[in-house]
Structures are given as C-alpha cells and as structure tokens.
mmCIF file of C-alpha atoms in Angstrom:
data_model
loop_
_atom_site.group_PDB
_atom_site.id
_atom_site.type_symbol
_atom_site.label_atom_id
_atom_site.label_comp_id
_atom_site.label_asym_id
_atom_site.label_seq_id
_atom_site.Cartn_x
_atom_site.Cartn_y
_atom_site.Cartn_z
ATOM 1 C CA MET A 1 14.934 -73.011 72.130
ATOM 2 C CA GLU A 2 13.054 -70.419 70.004
ATOM 3 C CA VAL A 3 10.404 -71.532 67.050
ATOM 4 C CA SER A 4 10.348 -69.530 64.162
ATOM 5 C CA PRO A 5 8.262 -69.721 60.969
ATOM 6 C CA VAL A 6 9.277 -71.871 57.846
ATOM 7 C CA ILE A 7 9.737 -69.390 55.275
ATOM 8 C CA ILE A 8 10.185 -70.191 52.095
ATOM 9 C CA ALA A 9 13.207 -68.410 49.824
ATOM 10 C CA ASP A 10 14.998 -67.933 47.012
ATOM 11 C CA GLU A 11 18.403 -69.057 46.816
ATOM 12 C CA ALA A 12 20.102 -65.176 47.179
ATOM 13 C CA GLY A 13 17.215 -65.809 50.528
ATOM 14 C CA HIS A 14 15.071 -63.213 48.552
ATOM 15 C CA ARG A 15 11.141 -64.140 49.943
ATOM 16 C CA THR A 16 8.094 -62.838 48.465
ATOM 17 C CA ILE A 17 5.166 -60.972 50.688
ATOM 18 C CA VAL A 18 1.963 -60.814 49.564
ATOM 19 C CA VAL A 19 -0.195 -57.220 51.625
ATOM 20 C CA ALA A 20 -3.266 -57.180 51.461
ATOM 21 C CA LEU A 21 -4.542 -53.327 50.596
ATOM 22 C CA ASP A 22 -7.818 -51.569 50.518
ATOM 23 C CA THR A 23 -8.598 -47.510 50.247
ATOM 24 C CA GLU A 24 -8.878 -46.870 54.297
ATOM 25 C CA VAL A 25 -5.639 -45.741 55.896
ATOM 26 C CA GLU A 26 -6.140 -48.934 58.817
ATOM 27 C CA SER A 27 -5.266 -51.373 56.450
ATOM 28 C CA LEU A 28 -2.166 -49.154 55.084
ATOM 29 C CA ARG A 29 -1.025 -51.008 59.339
ATOM 30 C CA ALA A 30 -0.196 -54.543 57.532
ATOM 31 C CA LEU A 31 1.979 -52.479 55.071
ATOM 32 C CA ASP A 32 3.835 -50.536 58.371
ATOM 33 C CA TRP A 33 4.474 -53.839 59.926
ATOM 34 C CA VAL A 34 5.940 -55.486 56.838
ATOM 35 C CA GLN A 35 8.428 -52.831 56.915
ATOM 36 C CA GLU A 36 9.105 -52.444 60.315
ATOM 37 C CA HIS A 37 8.743 -56.495 61.057
ATOM 38 C CA PHE A 38 9.672 -58.481 58.885
ATOM 39 C CA HIS A 39 11.267 -57.112 55.707
ATOM 40 C CA ARG A 40 14.636 -57.570 54.323
ATOM 41 C CA THR A 41 16.961 -56.448 51.403
ATOM 42 C CA GLY A 42 16.005 -57.587 48.079
ATOM 43 C CA ASP A 43 11.874 -59.633 49.626
ATOM 44 C CA ILE A 44 9.461 -58.476 47.374
ATOM 45 C CA VAL A 45 5.719 -57.022 48.755
ATOM 46 C CA HIS A 46 3.383 -57.943 46.483
ATOM 47 C CA MET A 47 0.224 -55.506 47.259
ATOM 48 C CA VAL A 48 -2.993 -56.631 46.303
ATOM 49 C CA HIS A 49 -6.463 -54.610 46.073
ATOM 50 C CA VAL A 50 -9.755 -55.561 44.752
ATOM 51 C CA CYS A 51 -12.097 -52.334 43.563
ATOM 52 C CA LYS A 52 -15.487 -52.966 44.136
ATOM 53 C CA CYS A 53 -16.585 -51.277 41.398
ATOM 54 C CA MET A 54 -18.513 -53.306 38.906
ATOM 55 C CA SER A 55 -21.990 -53.556 38.152
ATOM 56 C CA ALA A 56 -23.575 -56.369 39.493
ATOM 57 C CA PRO A 57 -26.539 -57.662 36.240
ATOM 58 C CA LEU A 58 -29.404 -57.520 37.437
ATOM 59 C CA GLU A 59 -31.698 -60.475 36.436
ATOM 60 C CA VAL A 60 -35.653 -59.643 36.926
ATOM 61 C CA PHE A 61 -37.370 -63.816 37.775
ATOM 62 C CA HIS A 62 -40.573 -64.523 36.303
ATOM 63 C CA GLY A 63 -43.469 -67.091 38.534
ATOM 64 C CA VAL A 64 -42.235 -69.475 35.719
ATOM 65 C CA PRO A 65 -39.400 -71.703 37.197
ATOM 66 C CA GLY A 66 -36.146 -70.946 34.727
ATOM 67 C CA THR A 67 -37.602 -68.229 33.681
ATOM 68 C CA SER A 68 -35.770 -64.498 33.814
ATOM 69 C CA LEU A 69 -34.456 -61.391 32.748
ATOM 70 C CA HIS A 70 -31.627 -60.030 31.915
ATOM 71 C CA VAL A 71 -31.969 -56.601 31.995
ATOM 72 C CA PRO A 72 -29.354 -53.585 31.745
ATOM 73 C CA ASP A 73 -27.955 -51.428 34.142
ATOM 74 C CA PRO A 74 -29.815 -48.302 34.015
ATOM 75 C CA ALA A 75 -26.605 -46.621 36.151
ATOM 76 C CA PRO A 76 -23.451 -48.665 34.767
ATOM 77 C CA HIS A 77 -20.586 -48.076 37.406
ATOM 78 C CA ASN A 78 -17.920 -46.199 35.388
ATOM 79 C CA GLU A 79 -14.802 -48.998 36.460
ATOM 80 C CA SER A 80 -11.897 -47.447 35.146
ATOM 81 C CA ARG A 81 -12.122 -44.317 36.882
ATOM 82 C CA GLU A 82 -12.366 -45.804 39.983
ATOM 83 C CA LEU A 83 -9.574 -48.229 38.871
ATOM 84 C CA ILE A 84 -7.899 -45.122 38.217
ATOM 85 C CA ALA A 85 -9.106 -43.619 41.859
ATOM 86 C CA ALA A 86 -7.646 -47.151 43.337
ATOM 87 C CA ARG A 87 -4.510 -46.761 41.559
ATOM 88 C CA GLU A 88 -3.684 -42.633 42.556
ATOM 89 C CA PHE A 89 -4.378 -43.400 46.322
ATOM 90 C CA PHE A 90 -1.612 -46.120 46.537
ATOM 91 C CA MET A 91 0.931 -44.456 44.259
ATOM 92 C CA GLY A 92 -0.188 -41.019 46.278
ATOM 93 C CA ARG A 93 0.004 -42.794 50.031
ATOM 94 C CA VAL A 94 2.261 -45.943 49.078
ATOM 95 C CA LYS A 95 4.773 -45.554 46.967
ATOM 96 C CA SER A 96 7.189 -42.588 48.456
ATOM 97 C CA LYS A 97 7.118 -43.794 51.381
ATOM 98 C CA LEU A 98 8.023 -47.830 50.166
ATOM 99 C CA ASP A 99 10.629 -46.359 47.311
ATOM 100 C CA LYS A 100 12.645 -44.737 49.599
ATOM 101 C CA ALA A 101 12.341 -47.365 52.273
ATOM 102 C CA GLY A 102 13.860 -49.215 48.818
ATOM 103 C CA ILE A 103 10.665 -51.947 49.304
ATOM 104 C CA GLN A 104 10.507 -53.991 45.784
ATOM 105 C CA TRP A 105 7.191 -54.004 45.209
ATOM 106 C CA ASP A 106 3.591 -54.595 42.889
ATOM 107 C CA LEU A 107 1.024 -53.335 43.036
ATOM 108 C CA HIS A 108 -2.117 -56.166 41.752
ATOM 109 C CA LEU A 109 -5.681 -54.410 40.898
ATOM 110 C CA PHE A 110 -8.750 -56.632 40.763
ATOM 111 C CA ALA A 111 -11.770 -55.220 39.822
ATOM 112 C CA ASP A 112 -15.430 -56.566 40.950
ATOM 113 C CA THR A 113 -19.116 -56.590 41.181
ATOM 114 C CA VAL A 114 -19.779 -54.048 44.067
ATOM 115 C CA ASN A 115 -21.764 -57.277 46.139
ATOM 116 C CA THR A 116 -18.450 -58.292 45.994
ATOM 117 C CA GLU A 117 -18.162 -61.099 49.510
ATOM 118 C CA ALA A 118 -15.535 -61.668 51.565
ATOM 119 C CA SER A 119 -14.790 -64.939 50.082
ATOM 120 C CA ASP A 120 -14.545 -63.796 46.745
ATOM 121 C CA ILE A 121 -11.713 -61.518 48.027
ATOM 122 C CA ALA A 122 -10.228 -63.738 49.987
ATOM 123 C CA THR A 123 -9.457 -66.023 47.075
ATOM 124 C CA ILE A 124 -8.218 -63.487 45.127
ATOM 125 C CA ILE A 125 -5.681 -62.344 47.600
ATOM 126 C CA GLN A 126 -5.187 -66.491 47.759
ATOM 127 C CA LYS A 127 -5.032 -66.977 44.461
ATOM 128 C CA THR A 128 -2.296 -64.007 43.806
ATOM 129 C CA ALA A 129 -0.550 -65.602 46.483
ATOM 130 C CA GLN A 130 -0.180 -68.554 45.173
ATOM 131 C CA LYS A 131 0.970 -66.777 41.301
ATOM 132 C CA VAL A 132 3.923 -64.980 43.108
ATOM 133 C CA GLN A 133 5.106 -68.084 45.380
ATOM 134 C CA ALA A 134 4.188 -65.637 48.552
ATOM 135 C CA GLU A 135 5.657 -66.816 51.762
ATOM 136 C CA LEU A 136 3.468 -65.394 54.071
ATOM 137 C CA VAL A 137 0.165 -63.139 52.994
ATOM 138 C CA VAL A 138 0.087 -60.039 55.427
ATOM 139 C CA LEU A 139 -3.266 -58.096 56.022
ATOM 140 C CA ALA A 140 -4.850 -56.135 58.829
ATOM 141 C CA HIS A 141 -7.706 -55.854 60.669
ATOM 142 C CA HIS A 142 -10.225 -52.958 60.306
ATOM 143 C CA ASP A 143 -12.904 -54.500 63.333
ATOM 144 C CA LYS A 144 -15.755 -53.310 61.085
ATOM 145 C CA VAL A 145 -19.519 -53.824 62.810
ATOM 146 C CA GLN A 146 -20.355 -55.988 60.435
ATOM 147 C CA GLN A 147 -23.667 -55.395 58.408
ATOM 148 C CA SER A 148 -25.406 -58.347 56.982
ATOM 149 C CA TYR A 149 -27.039 -55.837 54.820
ATOM 150 C CA PHE A 150 -24.136 -54.104 53.961
ATOM 151 C CA GLY A 151 -21.356 -55.685 54.121
ATOM 152 C CA PRO A 152 -20.465 -59.184 53.993
ATOM 153 C CA GLY A 153 -18.102 -60.625 55.647
ATOM 154 C CA SER A 154 -14.509 -59.399 57.289
ATOM 155 C CA VAL A 155 -12.395 -60.445 54.659
ATOM 156 C CA ALA A 156 -9.390 -61.207 57.947
ATOM 157 C CA GLN A 157 -11.807 -63.731 58.961
ATOM 158 C CA VAL A 158 -11.966 -65.611 55.551
ATOM 159 C CA CYS A 159 -8.162 -65.615 55.309
ATOM 160 C CA GLU A 160 -7.841 -67.733 58.191
ATOM 161 C CA ASN A 161 -8.948 -70.807 56.405
ATOM 162 C CA LEU A 162 -6.894 -69.994 53.917
ATOM 163 C CA SER A 163 -4.123 -72.033 53.112
ATOM 164 C CA LEU A 164 -1.171 -70.332 53.062
ATOM 165 C CA PRO A 165 1.221 -68.632 55.847
ATOM 166 C CA LEU A 166 -0.671 -65.628 57.462
ATOM 167 C CA ALA A 167 0.025 -62.160 59.675
ATOM 168 C CA ILE A 168 -3.024 -60.292 60.515
ATOM 169 C CA ILE A 169 -2.481 -56.796 62.071
ATOM 170 C CA PRO A 170 -4.549 -55.679 64.771
#
C-alpha cells in the first residue's frame, strides 16, 4: 500500500502551494519541482521572497546601563529600488514560465533588514503560508557555506522545524 501526504483542497480539488524563493537561480529548482511533480490544474502557487534591503537601526551604547543613543543611518539603503529589482527578477525569470504553463500565481514581496536571520525569514514564510492556507511549503536547499559573520544560517534548516507540510528540494 502506498501512503500519500494528506493534502487539503477546496471543493473543486484546487490546492494552495507556497514556494519560498530568493533571487538565486538555485531557488528556482523549488518552483520547477512544483511545476513538474506537484501542481495540478487550478492550484495556486504563492511565491514568497524576503528582500533583505532595509538598514538596520544603529545604536551607540554608553557605559551606563540603560543609556543608548539612536544614530540615523549615515548611508541609507534605497529599499524601493531593491524591491523593484527583486520584483523585476521574478517578473523576468518566473512570470512567463508560469503563465505559459497556465499556473495561477501570486508574488508576496517582503522587505526586512539587511541582517535578518534565517528564523525571521522562516517566520515570514510560515505566516504567509498560514494566511493563504497553504497545503504545502516548498523551498530549495542551497548548500551555502555557513559563515557566522556573514550568514545567519539556512532558511531551509529553520523551516524544517515549522508545523507545516514542507518539501525541501535538493
């Protein structure tokens, strides 16, 4: 007997799928997997991308406990330009592919600080999946080398602990 995952669908059998993507080509494997192995006519694919483009607040702490000084960012990021670039990446690399395949889709772009941790991104993915009532969350594993200074960790590793049906594509 073959066991299948329990998938919730609407009355017509349409499912909602969340695919977490970044702007690296490797992440598009997750979308390819959904298209080739999971998607059915009528399913809706929600793509989630977190643009790490906002400046982190800068505070200077003095020796006295409880005292700090908020310092305006000396070189603010241009969040809108970076969000537009991310949107153009998806519209250029993804939109025509999904439209050609007849896949219904929606793009969810989020802006967060440049030092956003993997757990924060995983929370955004989880909240989006809950909001759209996703039956499955799909993302690609990048095999990035973890560097404690530059990289907070793998979003895929953090997402493994979420309470949602999850497919991590190698």
